[in-house]
mmCIF file of C-alpha atoms and ligand atoms in Angstrom:
data_model
loop_
_atom_site.group_PDB
_atom_site.id
_atom_site.type_symbol
_atom_site.label_atom_id
_atom_site.label_comp_id
_atom_site.label_asym_id
_atom_site.label_seq_id
_atom_site.Cartn_x
_atom_site.Cartn_y
_atom_site.Cartn_z
ATOM 1 C CA MET A 927 -41.761 -27.619 -38.903
ATOM 2 C CA LYS A 928 -38.186 -26.247 -39.759
ATOM 3 C CA THR A 929 -37.779 -25.165 -43.409
ATOM 4 C CA ILE A 930 -34.881 -23.775 -45.446
ATOM 5 C CA ARG A 931 -34.945 -21.767 -48.661
ATOM 6 C CA PHE A 932 -32.142 -21.283 -51.027
ATOM 7 C CA ASP A 933 -31.868 -18.494 -53.672
ATOM 8 C CA ILE A 934 -29.167 -19.210 -56.173
ATOM 9 C CA ILE A 935 -27.892 -16.311 -58.516
ATOM 10 C CA SER A 936 -26.031 -17.764 -61.646
ATOM 11 C CA ILE A 937 -25.704 -17.148 -65.443
ATOM 12 C CA PHE A 938 -26.526 -20.818 -65.925
ATOM 13 C CA PRO A 939 -29.693 -21.337 -63.913
ATOM 14 C CA GLY A 940 -30.469 -24.460 -66.098
ATOM 15 C CA MET A 941 -27.538 -26.338 -64.542
ATOM 16 C CA PHE A 942 -29.513 -26.778 -61.341
ATOM 17 C CA GLU A 943 -32.742 -28.469 -62.860
ATOM 18 C CA SER A 944 -31.780 -32.051 -62.976
ATOM 19 C CA PRO A 945 -29.608 -32.486 -59.885
ATOM 20 C CA PHE A 946 -32.468 -30.940 -57.606
ATOM 21 C CA ARG A 947 -35.144 -33.095 -59.285
ATOM 22 C CA GLU A 948 -33.825 -36.364 -57.954
ATOM 23 C CA SER A 949 -33.670 -38.416 -54.796
ATOM 24 C CA LEU A 950 -33.953 -36.954 -51.301
ATOM 25 C CA LEU A 951 -33.698 -33.219 -52.159
ATOM 26 C CA ASN A 952 -36.668 -33.680 -54.595
ATOM 27 C CA LYS A 953 -38.742 -35.440 -51.783
ATOM 28 C CA ALA A 954 -37.742 -32.632 -49.329
ATOM 29 C CA GLN A 955 -38.973 -30.035 -51.822
ATOM 30 C CA GLU A 956 -42.282 -31.883 -52.420
ATOM 31 C CA ARG A 957 -42.817 -32.024 -48.704
ATOM 32 C CA GLY A 958 -42.125 -28.297 -48.233
ATOM 33 C CA ILE A 959 -39.023 -28.661 -46.017
ATOM 34 C CA VAL A 960 -36.662 -27.283 -48.662
ATOM 35 C CA GLU A 961 -37.223 -24.635 -51.152
ATOM 36 C CA ILE A 962 -34.775 -23.738 -54.064
ATOM 37 C CA ARG A 963 -34.994 -20.911 -56.326
ATOM 38 C CA THR A 964 -32.738 -19.952 -59.204
ATOM 39 C CA HIS A 965 -32.240 -16.263 -60.617
ATOM 40 C CA ASP A 966 -30.543 -15.722 -64.031
ATOM 41 C CA LEU A 967 -28.067 -12.914 -63.418
ATOM 42 C CA ARG A 968 -28.448 -11.793 -66.964
ATOM 43 C CA ASP A 969 -31.916 -10.622 -65.954
ATOM 44 C CA TYR A 970 -30.289 -8.025 -63.838
ATOM 45 C CA THR A 971 -27.857 -6.516 -66.260
ATOM 46 C CA LEU A 972 -28.438 -3.037 -67.609
ATOM 47 C CA ASP A 973 -26.244 -3.923 -70.652
ATOM 48 C CA LYS A 974 -28.477 -4.100 -73.679
ATOM 49 C CA HIS A 975 -26.410 -7.200 -74.927
ATOM 50 C CA GLY A 976 -26.982 -8.969 -71.637
ATOM 51 C CA ARG A 977 -23.241 -8.848 -70.690
ATOM 52 C CA VAL A 978 -22.386 -9.290 -67.034
ATOM 53 C CA ASP A 979 -18.364 -9.316 -67.406
ATOM 54 C CA ASP A 980 -15.661 -6.902 -68.481
ATOM 55 C CA ALA A 981 -11.889 -6.689 -68.802
ATOM 56 C CA PRO A 982 -9.956 -6.528 -65.527
ATOM 57 C CA PHE A 983 -8.484 -3.146 -64.555
ATOM 58 C CA GLY A 984 -4.830 -3.201 -64.562
ATOM 59 C CA GLY A 985 -4.559 -5.890 -67.214
ATOM 60 C CA GLY A 986 -4.583 -9.639 -66.955
ATOM 61 C CA VAL A 987 -6.116 -12.676 -68.640
ATOM 62 C CA GLY A 988 -9.763 -13.313 -69.035
ATOM 63 C CA MET A 989 -12.810 -11.391 -67.926
ATOM 64 C CA VAL A 990 -14.238 -10.496 -64.525
ATOM 65 C CA MET A 991 -17.958 -10.323 -63.528
ATOM 66 C CA ASN A 992 -19.272 -6.941 -62.997
ATOM 67 C CA ILE A 993 -20.495 -5.812 -59.464
ATOM 68 C CA GLU A 994 -23.729 -4.072 -60.717
ATOM 69 C CA PRO A 995 -25.820 -6.991 -61.869
ATOM 70 C CA ILE A 996 -24.830 -9.049 -58.891
ATOM 71 C CA ASP A 997 -25.799 -6.037 -56.535
ATOM 72 C CA ARG A 998 -29.269 -5.783 -58.377
ATOM 73 C CA ALA A 999 -29.775 -9.471 -58.231
ATOM 74 C CA LEU A 1000 -29.050 -9.549 -54.526
ATOM 75 C CA GLU A 1001 -31.308 -6.560 -53.882
ATOM 76 C CA ALA A 1002 -34.062 -8.039 -55.882
ATOM 77 C CA VAL A 1003 -33.885 -11.364 -53.840
ATOM 78 C CA LYS A 1004 -33.416 -9.445 -50.517
ATOM 79 C CA LYS A 1005 -36.574 -7.285 -51.037
ATOM 80 C CA ASP A 1006 -38.704 -10.448 -50.122
ATOM 81 C CA ARG A 1007 -35.948 -11.911 -47.668
ATOM 82 C CA PRO A 1008 -34.111 -9.086 -46.066
ATOM 83 C CA LYS A 1009 -32.695 -11.444 -43.455
ATOM 84 C CA ALA A 1010 -31.283 -13.933 -45.854
ATOM 85 C CA TYR A 1011 -27.795 -14.972 -45.331
ATOM 86 C CA SER A 1012 -25.543 -14.442 -48.526
ATOM 87 C CA ILE A 1013 -22.717 -16.313 -49.668
ATOM 88 C CA LEU A 1014 -20.260 -15.857 -52.622
ATOM 89 C CA LEU A 1015 -18.684 -18.956 -53.883
ATOM 90 C CA SER A 1016 -14.994 -18.384 -54.421
ATOM 91 C CA PRO A 1017 -11.914 -20.464 -54.370
ATOM 92 C CA GLY A 1018 -10.449 -17.757 -52.118
ATOM 93 C CA GLY A 1019 -13.150 -18.015 -49.590
ATOM 94 C CA TYR A 1020 -13.039 -19.634 -46.160
ATOM 95 C CA ARG A 1021 -13.207 -23.478 -46.487
ATOM 96 C CA PHE A 1022 -16.642 -24.973 -46.306
ATOM 97 C CA ASP A 1023 -16.749 -28.067 -44.155
ATOM 98 C CA GLN A 1024 -19.344 -30.255 -42.141
ATOM 99 C CA LYS A 1025 -19.116 -27.849 -39.108
ATOM 100 C CA LYS A 1026 -19.941 -24.848 -41.352
ATOM 101 C CA ALA A 1027 -22.747 -27.025 -42.878
ATOM 102 C CA TRP A 1028 -24.236 -27.532 -39.418
ATOM 103 C CA GLU A 1029 -24.034 -23.878 -38.822
ATOM 104 C CA LEU A 1030 -25.760 -22.992 -42.021
ATOM 105 C CA SER A 1031 -28.482 -25.472 -41.569
ATOM 106 C CA GLY A 1032 -29.738 -23.340 -38.704
ATOM 107 C CA LYS A 1033 -30.527 -20.491 -41.082
ATOM 108 C CA ASP A 1034 -33.865 -20.146 -42.689
ATOM 109 C CA GLU A 1035 -32.837 -18.404 -45.917
ATOM 110 C CA ILE A 1036 -29.574 -18.525 -47.801
ATOM 111 C CA ILE A 1037 -28.464 -16.674 -51.065
ATOM 112 C CA LEU A 1038 -25.726 -18.303 -53.093
ATOM 113 C CA VAL A 1039 -23.873 -16.146 -55.741
ATOM 114 C CA CYS A 1040 -22.101 -18.202 -58.439
ATOM 115 C CA GLY A 1041 -19.026 -16.713 -60.144
ATOM 116 C CA ARG A 1042 -17.751 -17.548 -63.683
ATOM 117 C CA TYR A 1043 -14.976 -16.452 -65.925
ATOM 118 C CA GLU A 1044 -11.790 -15.291 -63.934
ATOM 119 C CA GLY A 1045 -14.079 -14.514 -60.996
ATOM 120 C CA VAL A 1046 -15.917 -11.614 -59.610
ATOM 121 C CA ASP A 1047 -15.076 -7.999 -59.006
ATOM 122 C CA GLU A 1048 -13.572 -8.075 -55.396
ATOM 123 C CA ARG A 1049 -16.179 -5.418 -54.215
ATOM 124 C CA VAL A 1050 -18.798 -8.071 -54.358
ATOM 125 C CA SER A 1051 -17.324 -9.526 -51.086
ATOM 126 C CA GLU A 1052 -18.571 -6.332 -49.520
ATOM 127 C CA LEU A 1053 -22.163 -7.090 -50.488
ATOM 128 C CA VAL A 1054 -22.388 -10.526 -48.931
ATOM 129 C CA ASP A 1055 -22.089 -12.056 -45.570
ATOM 130 C CA GLU A 1056 -19.511 -14.613 -46.293
ATOM 131 C CA GLU A 1057 -17.259 -16.152 -48.984
ATOM 132 C CA LEU A 1058 -16.959 -19.875 -49.215
ATOM 133 C CA SER A 1059 -14.663 -22.250 -51.115
ATOM 134 C CA ILE A 1060 -15.619 -25.888 -51.259
ATOM 135 C CA GLY A 1061 -11.953 -26.905 -51.451
ATOM 136 C CA ASP A 1062 -8.352 -26.259 -52.806
ATOM 137 C CA TYR A 1063 -9.048 -26.638 -56.356
ATOM 138 C CA VAL A 1064 -10.572 -24.499 -59.138
ATOM 139 C CA LEU A 1065 -13.933 -25.122 -60.915
ATOM 140 C CA ASN A 1066 -15.165 -23.217 -64.040
ATOM 141 C CA GLY A 1067 -18.126 -21.778 -61.975
ATOM 142 C CA GLY A 1068 -19.900 -21.552 -58.735
ATOM 143 C CA GLU A 1069 -22.715 -23.680 -59.802
ATOM 144 C CA VAL A 1070 -21.139 -27.044 -58.675
ATOM 145 C CA PRO A 1071 -19.971 -25.366 -55.403
ATOM 146 C CA ALA A 1072 -23.511 -24.216 -54.844
ATOM 147 C CA MET A 1073 -24.915 -27.665 -55.473
ATOM 148 C CA VAL A 1074 -22.400 -29.020 -52.995
ATOM 149 C CA ILE A 1075 -23.346 -26.526 -50.258
ATOM 150 C CA VAL A 1076 -27.241 -26.908 -50.855
ATOM 151 C CA GLU A 1077 -27.126 -30.671 -50.689
ATOM 152 C CA THR A 1078 -24.770 -30.844 -47.686
ATOM 153 C CA VAL A 1079 -26.710 -28.131 -45.753
ATOM 154 C CA ALA A 1080 -30.190 -29.457 -46.710
ATOM 155 C CA ARG A 1081 -29.616 -33.015 -45.517
ATOM 156 C CA LEU A 1082 -28.959 -31.759 -42.019
ATOM 157 C CA VAL A 1083 -32.444 -30.078 -41.748
ATOM 158 C CA PRO A 1084 -34.771 -32.397 -39.709
ATOM 159 C CA GLY A 1085 -36.822 -34.542 -41.933
ATOM 160 C CA VAL A 1086 -34.701 -34.528 -45.073
ATOM 161 C CA VAL A 1087 -32.906 -37.688 -44.252
ATOM 162 C CA GLY A 1088 -35.127 -40.549 -43.186
ATOM 163 C CA ASP A 1089 -33.037 -41.891 -40.417
ATOM 164 C CA GLU A 1090 -31.328 -38.936 -38.435
ATOM 165 C CA GLN A 1091 -29.066 -41.453 -36.503
ATOM 166 C CA SER A 1092 -27.159 -41.914 -39.648
ATOM 167 C CA LEU A 1093 -26.033 -38.218 -39.546
ATOM 168 C CA ALA A 1094 -24.670 -38.587 -36.004
ATOM 169 C CA GLU A 1095 -22.621 -41.567 -37.080
ATOM 170 C CA GLU A 1096 -21.085 -40.632 -40.391
ATOM 171 C CA SER A 1097 -17.815 -39.011 -41.332
ATOM 172 C CA PHE A 1098 -16.860 -35.906 -39.744
ATOM 173 C CA ALA A 1099 -19.771 -36.027 -37.159
ATOM 174 C CA SER A 1100 -16.913 -36.789 -34.500
ATOM 175 C CA GLU A 1101 -13.867 -35.205 -36.038
ATOM 176 C CA MET A 1102 -13.000 -38.549 -37.648
ATOM 177 C CA LEU A 1103 -14.045 -40.623 -40.636
ATOM 178 C CA GLU A 1104 -16.822 -43.139 -40.376
ATOM 179 C CA TYR A 1105 -15.986 -46.922 -39.677
ATOM 180 C CA PRO A 1106 -15.985 -49.290 -42.700
ATOM 181 C CA GLN A 1107 -19.221 -50.962 -43.535
ATOM 182 C CA TYR A 1108 -19.894 -54.282 -45.304
ATOM 183 C CA THR A 1109 -22.895 -55.926 -46.690
ATOM 184 C CA ARG A 1110 -23.468 -59.455 -48.311
ATOM 185 C CA PRO A 1111 -21.825 -61.510 -49.651
ATOM 186 C CA ARG A 1112 -19.595 -62.377 -46.852
ATOM 187 C CA ASP A 1113 -16.845 -63.603 -48.999
ATOM 188 C CA TYR A 1114 -16.438 -61.875 -52.461
ATOM 189 C CA LYS A 1115 -13.398 -63.406 -54.597
ATOM 190 C CA GLY A 1116 -11.603 -64.023 -51.329
ATOM 191 C CA PHE A 1117 -12.248 -60.469 -49.925
ATOM 192 C CA GLN A 1118 -13.697 -61.251 -46.431
ATOM 193 C CA VAL A 1119 -15.842 -59.346 -44.171
ATOM 194 C CA PRO A 1120 -14.298 -59.117 -40.635
ATOM 195 C CA ASP A 1121 -15.307 -61.977 -38.458
ATOM 196 C CA VAL A 1122 -16.163 -59.817 -35.448
ATOM 197 C CA LEU A 1123 -19.171 -58.199 -37.324
ATOM 198 C CA MET A 1124 -20.804 -61.729 -37.477
ATOM 199 C CA SER A 1125 -20.082 -62.447 -33.840
ATOM 200 C CA GLY A 1126 -23.302 -60.954 -32.335
ATOM 201 C CA ASP A 1127 -21.262 -59.610 -29.460
ATOM 202 C CA HIS A 1128 -22.350 -55.875 -29.634
ATOM 203 C CA LYS A 1129 -19.734 -54.701 -27.221
ATOM 204 C CA LYS A 1130 -16.862 -56.175 -29.279
ATOM 205 C CA ILE A 1131 -18.439 -54.828 -32.545
ATOM 206 C CA GLU A 1132 -18.647 -51.331 -31.105
ATOM 207 C CA GLU A 1133 -15.049 -51.384 -30.099
ATOM 208 C CA TRP A 1134 -14.012 -52.854 -33.619
ATOM 209 C CA LYS A 1135 -15.932 -49.958 -35.285
ATOM 210 C CA ARG A 1136 -14.118 -47.436 -33.125
ATOM 211 C CA GLN A 1137 -10.814 -48.847 -33.822
ATOM 212 C CA ALA A 1138 -11.444 -49.242 -37.473
ATOM 213 C CA ALA A 1139 -12.631 -45.708 -37.688
ATOM 214 C CA LEU A 1140 -9.361 -44.526 -36.065
ATOM 215 C CA ARG A 1141 -7.197 -46.688 -38.421
ATOM 216 C CA LYS A 1142 -8.950 -45.220 -41.326
ATOM 217 C CA THR A 1143 -8.687 -41.638 -40.308
ATOM 218 C CA ALA A 1144 -4.936 -42.140 -39.517
ATOM 219 C CA LYS A 1145 -4.345 -43.603 -42.857
ATOM 220 C CA HIS A 1146 -6.447 -41.293 -45.113
ATOM 221 C CA ARG A 1147 -6.621 -38.094 -43.056
ATOM 222 C CA PRO A 1148 -3.482 -37.755 -40.796
ATOM 223 C CA ASP A 1149 -4.382 -34.088 -40.110
ATOM 224 C CA LEU A 1150 -7.573 -35.088 -38.421
ATOM 225 C CA TYR A 1151 -6.010 -37.987 -36.613
ATOM 226 C CA ARG A 1152 -3.272 -35.588 -35.143
ATOM 227 C CA ASN A 1153 -6.155 -33.412 -33.971
ATOM 228 C CA ILE A 1154 -7.809 -36.338 -32.188
ATOM 229 C CA GLN A 1155 -4.460 -37.339 -30.498
ATOM 230 C CA THR A 1156 -3.816 -33.769 -29.300
ATOM 231 C CA GLY A 1157 -7.396 -33.282 -28.193
ATOM 232 C CA GLY A 1158 -8.004 -30.571 -30.859
ATOM 233 C CA SER A 1159 -5.092 -28.377 -29.676
ATOM 234 C CA GLU A 1160 -3.337 -28.143 -33.058
HETATM 235 N N1 SAM X 485 -9.379 -16.647 -60.870
HETATM 236 C C1 SAM X 485 -10.161 -17.277 -59.677
HETATM 237 C C2 SAM X 485 -9.113 -17.719 -58.873
HETATM 238 O O1 SAM X 485 -7.847 -18.088 -59.225
HETATM 239 O O2 SAM X 485 -9.286 -17.808 -57.590
HETATM 240 C C3 SAM X 485 -10.884 -18.397 -60.071
HETATM 241 C C4 SAM X 485 -12.153 -18.210 -60.885
HETATM 242 S S1 SAM X 485 -13.170 -19.606 -61.206
HETATM 243 C C5 SAM X 485 -12.516 -20.195 -62.752
HETATM 244 C C6 SAM X 485 -14.636 -19.049 -61.615
HETATM 245 C C7 SAM X 485 -15.617 -19.031 -60.425
HETATM 246 O O3 SAM X 485 -15.907 -20.430 -60.096
HETATM 247 C C8 SAM X 485 -15.303 -18.443 -59.101
HETATM 248 O O4 SAM X 485 -15.697 -17.006 -59.281
HETATM 249 C C9 SAM X 485 -16.263 -19.085 -58.088
HETATM 250 O O5 SAM X 485 -17.444 -18.658 -58.047
HETATM 251 C C10 SAM X 485 -16.268 -20.610 -58.696
HETATM 252 N N2 SAM X 485 -15.341 -21.511 -57.931
HETATM 253 C C11 SAM X 485 -14.370 -22.113 -58.672
HETATM 254 N N3 SAM X 485 -13.695 -22.881 -57.759
HETATM 255 C C12 SAM X 485 -14.370 -22.813 -56.650
HETATM 256 C C13 SAM X 485 -14.150 -23.392 -55.282
HETATM 257 N N4 SAM X 485 -13.112 -24.261 -55.028
HETATM 258 N N5 SAM X 485 -15.167 -23.104 -54.277
HETATM 259 C C14 SAM X 485 -16.012 -22.116 -54.467
HETATM 260 N N6 SAM X 485 -16.185 -21.709 -55.716
HETATM 261 C C15 SAM X 485 -15.423 -21.932 -56.709
#
């Protein structure tokens, strides 16, 4: 059975308790498919007051996380898992997407380093395999981005999501968004479900789903739509 382990380094390890104790991720941990460990960065600082940050060289606002506690925490985790793939969460990193999630789901061990304050000393990027951003916006810390990556990657590991066919059909599985879905009631305050879905004609339904997915992609994600039109050459 394929398993995956995540080690998360953060100054707020408590933030991960509740999100990882619910739903499919909790079940996957109970079944031993997914293992998640958190590490308090303050356990690795040599500063007697537990500090992990300092003022930036050259001036500037806010504080920057020191390299030393991060290096020591990474070394401690890597002692038992020398082959673990390490990632620094950073708005300046490469953009995380579904393709990257599939790639990471093939790894056995992943370390996620969460920044805070104004970010981390740039030299930390030399200590990790990759820097990833979850999107073009800035959060207060790397904890929520780490949760996003754990959940997105873990659900691609066989056995985590009950029906794996749903992974093949969902948004981004084929460079476009998923087709619109409906359930009861057929008429809600005048909002109707498309007749074709009740026709029982599977060929027609499949064609409708394909066209509806294309229309939705063109409307919400013209960037993806252009890529489909040009066969990915843009
Ligand atoms: N001064 C930094 C900048 O302008 O790029 C932003 C630092 S942010 C307030 C603090 C930490 O939150 C970062 O070190 C990173 O770990 C995390 N973070 C914030 N936004 C993120 C994003 N979009 N993707 C990944 N991590 C993010």
